[in-house]
Amino acid sequence: MNELLPYPLLGIVGQSELKTALTLALVNPAVGGVLLSGPYGVGKTTAVRGLLDIMPLVKRSRCENNCPPDDDSDLCPTCLDYLERGESRLKDDLMRLIELPLNARLEDVVGGMNERVAIEQQRVVLEEGILARANNNLLYVDEINLLDHAVIDAILDAAAQGQTFVRRGAMVKLYQSRLVLIGSMNPEEGRLRPQILDRLGLRVWVGPQPTARERLEIYRRAIAFRQDRTAFRLAYAQATTQLRLDVLKARDLLPNVHLTKAAERYAMQIITQLAIPSHRAEIVLLEAARARAAADDRLRATPNDIKAVAPMALRWRQSPHLSDFLKQHETEEGLIAQVLQA
């Protein structure tokens, strides 16, 4: 049991932006998840697993059929039975961490046919995949840049649409897959395709600590954790509990948080000056600012919130290739306009 205790998120030396991004993603899933990029051994996976200690409560169906918690239109017999008896079909449950294996097949991720039932009973039964099990949970994809293209496309579609379709011939089954997506990668092993990068909200560079003092402190904490996990975690227990309560409170407050006009103007000014092409940039920026205000127990997100989250929301969104194309496009448009006016 001791082996299952994660390293506390607040025990990580430095990496304040990493901790902030992960916390904001829990507060407001609308930021579109988090991408952690950095070399091996800097704590990316350790930080994600540390979220287990601060996971918020979510509404979950009491049945085992993944019925959506906010839709009573298409319920399984178990849920209908609860309603007929006048009982709640929902329960409060902790958000879970679902880790995607690097060798996962498309069928494992999306879902597919139960091969055992097909062989033994000569009938087709569609089963849920990892995306369905990640519904109302956090899905962590390590080495996201090394995944098969079809697998990562399915994950991103599910994260964007909140649902997954399993198709086998004429049979179709719909599963809910509303999740918080966190990916990590080592840029030495290859880049992400632009369309994938665009759909991940907050981006954090997780680099090595710059000073000998910090690196020595990392070593000391790692050894202390390895020798006695329970005692090490106890040193951060009070702060971790407070952080979890802050996340829960911020999630409850978030629907009432609004952006000031000054914050909206400042956000659009930044995006315009940076000439960022994707409209997802402003969505991530503004939703992250709202999450930061909620985490700070405020109902108004201000320009200061925009300024604080802008680096995480806007980095790696420039496109030199697209900029060159647009310059060529403008030149060509000008020539066409001259000819038409002649």
XYZ file of C-alpha atoms in Angstrom:
342
model
C 0.000 0.000 0.000
C 2.874 2.355 0.804
C 4.100 2.007 -2.775
C 0.890 3.652 -4.026
C 1.436 6.888 -2.121
C 2.375 9.592 -4.636
C 5.065 12.190 -4.195
C 3.255 15.352 -3.001
C 2.845 18.026 -5.639
C 3.889 20.723 -3.184
C 7.063 18.794 -2.392
C 8.441 19.448 -5.867
C 11.266 21.991 -5.770
C 10.450 25.122 -7.766
C 8.352 24.651 -10.930
C 5.721 27.169 -9.829
C 4.287 27.468 -13.330
C 3.906 23.698 -13.571
C 1.959 23.575 -10.310
C -0.204 26.535 -11.342
C -1.099 25.075 -14.742
C -2.113 21.700 -13.308
C -4.201 23.346 -10.596
C -5.982 25.649 -13.067
C -6.830 22.652 -15.258
C -8.543 20.992 -12.298
C -10.420 24.186 -11.448
C -11.608 24.816 -15.002
C -11.496 21.973 -17.575
C -12.477 24.543 -20.235
C -8.823 25.655 -20.423
C -8.332 22.598 -22.627
C -5.823 20.627 -20.604
C -2.091 21.001 -20.142
C 1.005 20.092 -22.152
C 4.211 19.548 -20.185
C 7.370 19.659 -22.245
C 10.857 19.038 -20.936
C 13.760 16.590 -20.734
C 13.719 13.324 -18.833
C 13.939 13.347 -15.046
C 12.559 16.807 -14.276
C 9.356 15.683 -12.544
C 6.646 15.857 -15.205
C 5.022 12.518 -14.393
C 5.713 12.934 -10.680
C 3.786 16.225 -10.684
C 0.807 14.766 -12.523
C 0.568 11.833 -10.112
C 0.814 14.288 -7.248
C -2.612 15.595 -8.322
C -4.128 12.495 -6.733
C -3.922 14.275 -3.379
C -5.959 17.286 -4.530
C -8.499 15.680 -6.864
C -11.929 17.367 -6.624
C -15.254 15.634 -6.141
C -17.330 14.987 -9.261
C -20.858 13.757 -9.833
C -20.853 10.190 -11.064
C -23.604 7.723 -11.897
C -24.149 4.980 -9.340
C -24.461 2.459 -12.166
C -21.564 0.845 -14.027
C -22.729 1.869 -17.503
C -21.237 5.364 -17.701
C -24.601 7.111 -17.807
C -24.080 10.887 -18.029
C -24.686 12.697 -14.735
C -26.484 15.660 -16.335
C -28.765 13.924 -18.843
C -31.789 11.790 -17.919
C -32.912 11.169 -21.504
C -31.089 7.889 -22.173
C -30.506 5.955 -18.961
C -29.714 2.331 -18.331
C -32.209 0.082 -16.473
C -30.230 0.419 -13.237
C -30.478 4.217 -13.246
C -34.159 4.107 -14.219
C -34.761 1.787 -11.291
C -33.151 4.316 -8.926
C -35.410 7.073 -10.269
C -38.552 4.941 -10.010
C -37.763 4.313 -6.344
C -37.286 8.044 -5.800
C -33.564 7.630 -5.093
C -30.692 9.646 -6.512
C -28.875 7.844 -9.286
C -25.783 10.005 -8.696
C -23.044 9.967 -6.106
C -20.125 12.193 -5.182
C -16.842 10.576 -6.111
C -13.234 11.682 -6.355
C -11.886 12.456 -9.783
C -9.502 9.684 -10.828
C -6.215 9.632 -12.703
C -6.286 7.438 -15.815
C -2.906 6.834 -17.437
C -2.740 5.862 -21.094
C -0.181 3.163 -21.922
C 2.191 4.132 -24.715
C 1.422 0.865 -26.531
C -2.356 1.411 -26.430
C -4.195 0.428 -29.606
C -7.031 2.437 -31.117
C -9.480 -0.250 -29.964
C -8.153 0.055 -26.413
C -8.685 3.813 -26.452
C -12.014 4.158 -28.234
C -13.577 0.806 -27.413
C -14.523 -2.129 -29.555
C -15.883 -5.611 -29.755
C -15.634 -8.030 -26.846
C -13.666 -10.822 -28.500
C -14.385 -13.386 -25.776
C -18.157 -12.948 -26.108
C -17.868 -13.013 -29.886
C -16.019 -16.359 -29.840
C -17.923 -18.073 -27.044
C -21.446 -16.751 -27.669
C -21.293 -15.871 -31.361
C -22.643 -12.363 -30.813
C -21.275 -8.841 -30.991
C -20.999 -6.810 -27.798
C -19.424 -3.353 -27.866
C -17.301 -2.429 -24.864
C -16.072 0.929 -23.624
C -12.440 1.953 -23.987
C -10.043 4.103 -22.017
C -11.785 7.299 -23.120
C -15.070 6.169 -21.599
C -13.330 5.169 -18.363
C -11.737 8.628 -18.314
C -15.149 10.303 -18.260
C -15.239 12.900 -15.447
C -11.628 12.018 -14.735
C -8.125 13.165 -15.619
C -6.457 11.404 -18.550
C -2.665 11.505 -18.534
C -0.802 10.761 -21.759
C 2.946 10.452 -21.269
C 5.161 10.814 -24.351
C 2.179 12.173 -26.235
C 4.365 13.020 -29.225
C 5.142 9.304 -29.748
C 1.551 8.074 -29.912
C 0.084 6.686 -33.099
C -1.643 9.476 -35.042
C -5.021 7.723 -35.051
C -4.904 7.260 -31.272
C -4.057 10.868 -30.466
C -6.678 12.122 -32.939
C -9.322 10.025 -31.169
C -8.266 11.376 -27.779
C -8.378 14.992 -28.926
C -11.769 14.542 -30.611
C -13.198 13.002 -27.457
C -11.751 15.769 -25.275
C -13.241 18.429 -27.559
C -16.678 16.821 -28.035
C -17.098 15.202 -24.638
C -18.184 11.904 -26.158
C -16.880 8.880 -28.017
C -18.564 6.760 -30.685
C -17.768 3.071 -31.028
C -18.706 1.683 -34.440
C -18.588 -1.903 -35.609
C -20.498 -2.303 -38.837
C -24.073 -1.199 -38.272
C -23.632 -1.173 -34.487
C -22.952 2.186 -32.858
C -22.641 2.999 -29.179
C -22.089 6.400 -27.605
C -19.987 6.888 -24.473
C -19.493 10.088 -22.495
C -15.857 11.198 -22.313
C -15.696 14.571 -20.607
C -12.171 14.645 -19.304
C -9.217 16.763 -18.304
C -6.346 15.966 -20.674
C -2.723 16.285 -19.611
C 0.093 15.317 -21.931
C 3.838 15.280 -21.442
C 6.723 14.943 -23.864
C 10.451 15.210 -24.331
C 11.078 17.492 -27.338
C 14.295 15.579 -28.070
C 12.127 12.712 -29.323
C 10.174 14.696 -31.870
C 7.637 17.479 -32.152
C 3.872 17.389 -31.932
C 1.862 17.968 -35.079
C 0.591 21.594 -35.148
C -3.072 20.564 -35.074
C -2.454 18.554 -31.899
C -0.434 21.276 -30.243
C -3.162 23.811 -30.989
C -5.774 21.803 -29.114
C -3.857 21.544 -25.844
C -4.598 24.591 -23.723
C -1.858 25.526 -21.272
C 1.765 24.828 -22.216
C 4.555 24.574 -19.661
C 8.282 24.182 -20.171
C 9.498 21.942 -17.341
C 13.230 22.531 -17.294
C 15.945 21.467 -14.856
C 16.527 23.662 -11.835
C 19.289 26.198 -12.550
C 21.240 26.264 -9.295
C 23.317 23.699 -7.422
C 21.397 24.460 -4.219
C 18.049 23.592 -5.826
C 19.395 20.431 -7.440
C 20.834 19.273 -4.128
C 17.490 19.910 -2.447
C 15.774 17.776 -5.105
C 18.184 14.942 -4.296
C 17.595 15.234 -0.552
C 13.821 15.188 -0.934
C 13.949 12.232 -3.308
C 15.997 10.211 -0.829
C 13.743 11.180 2.083
C 10.650 10.153 0.110
C 12.207 6.831 -0.871
C 13.156 6.024 2.739
C 9.788 6.860 4.318
C 6.975 7.937 2.067
C 4.447 8.354 4.852
C 6.676 10.616 6.933
C 7.681 12.685 3.904
C 4.079 13.199 2.836
C 3.112 14.170 6.361
C 5.391 17.203 6.133
C 3.247 18.523 3.258
C -0.110 17.165 4.425
C -1.509 20.398 5.852
C -0.601 22.502 2.806
C -1.877 19.782 0.462
C -5.203 19.582 2.270
C -5.577 23.352 2.031
C -4.816 23.253 -1.690
C -7.456 20.573 -2.226
C -10.030 22.659 -0.363
C -9.048 25.676 -2.460
C -9.589 23.671 -5.663
C -13.016 22.496 -4.500
C -14.046 26.030 -3.544
C -12.743 27.467 -6.815
C -14.704 24.927 -8.883
C -17.892 25.903 -7.047
C -17.150 29.611 -7.508
C -16.136 29.419 -11.169
C -19.635 29.648 -12.752
C -20.080 33.043 -11.099
C -16.706 34.470 -12.151
C -16.793 36.979 -14.999
C -14.183 38.894 -16.956
C -13.948 42.646 -16.652
C -14.049 44.667 -19.868
C -10.506 45.780 -19.179
C -9.393 42.141 -18.964
C -11.071 41.315 -22.274
C -9.488 44.318 -24.005
C -6.054 43.457 -22.618
C -6.365 39.844 -23.754
C -7.322 40.838 -27.289
C -4.506 43.394 -27.393
C -1.927 40.754 -26.500
C -3.225 38.232 -29.032
C -3.384 40.861 -31.773
C 0.155 42.063 -31.127
C 1.466 38.488 -31.165
C -0.488 37.772 -34.377
C -1.606 34.374 -33.097
C -3.742 32.691 -35.772
C -5.758 30.183 -33.722
C -8.951 31.363 -32.026
C -8.374 28.724 -29.370
C -5.753 31.072 -27.953
C -8.282 33.589 -26.650
C -10.540 30.838 -25.308
C -7.700 29.316 -23.310
C -6.403 32.695 -22.161
C -9.746 33.981 -20.931
C -10.820 30.703 -19.318
C -7.475 30.400 -17.539
C -7.872 33.948 -16.235
C -11.311 33.054 -14.867
C -9.863 29.956 -13.209
C -7.101 32.011 -11.591
C -9.623 34.500 -10.224
C -11.743 31.658 -8.824
C -8.676 30.070 -7.234
C -7.985 33.428 -5.598
C -11.592 33.568 -4.291
C -12.584 36.475 -6.549
C -15.624 36.967 -8.800
C -13.876 39.298 -11.270
C -10.990 38.341 -13.530
C -8.824 41.397 -14.181
C -5.921 42.311 -16.500
C -3.576 41.033 -13.786
C -5.090 37.563 -14.202
C -4.610 37.806 -17.967
C -0.979 38.814 -17.498
C -0.320 35.967 -15.059
C -1.644 33.170 -17.287
C -0.677 34.573 -20.708
C 2.726 32.836 -20.952
C 1.153 29.423 -20.310
C -1.761 30.042 -22.662
C 0.079 31.697 -25.560
C 3.536 30.141 -25.866
C 4.242 27.842 -28.830
C 1.297 29.271 -30.753
C 3.327 31.160 -33.334
C 3.497 29.604 -36.803
C 6.429 30.779 -38.950
C 5.239 28.656 -41.870
C 1.757 30.150 -41.704
C 3.211 33.668 -41.400
C 5.227 33.136 -44.580
C 2.157 31.782 -46.341
C 0.055 34.789 -45.266
C 2.685 37.212 -46.567
C 2.604 35.471 -49.916
C -1.197 35.457 -49.794
C -1.347 39.218 -49.133
C 1.058 39.899 -51.987
C -1.034 37.823 -54.350
C -4.276 39.439 -53.174
C -2.777 42.864 -53.859
C -1.816 41.889 -57.387
C -5.285 40.507 -58.052
C -6.890 43.694 -56.709
C -4.694 45.841 -58.992
C -5.708 43.843 -62.044
C -9.400 43.981 -61.166
C -9.232 47.784 -60.744
C -7.518 48.282 -64.076
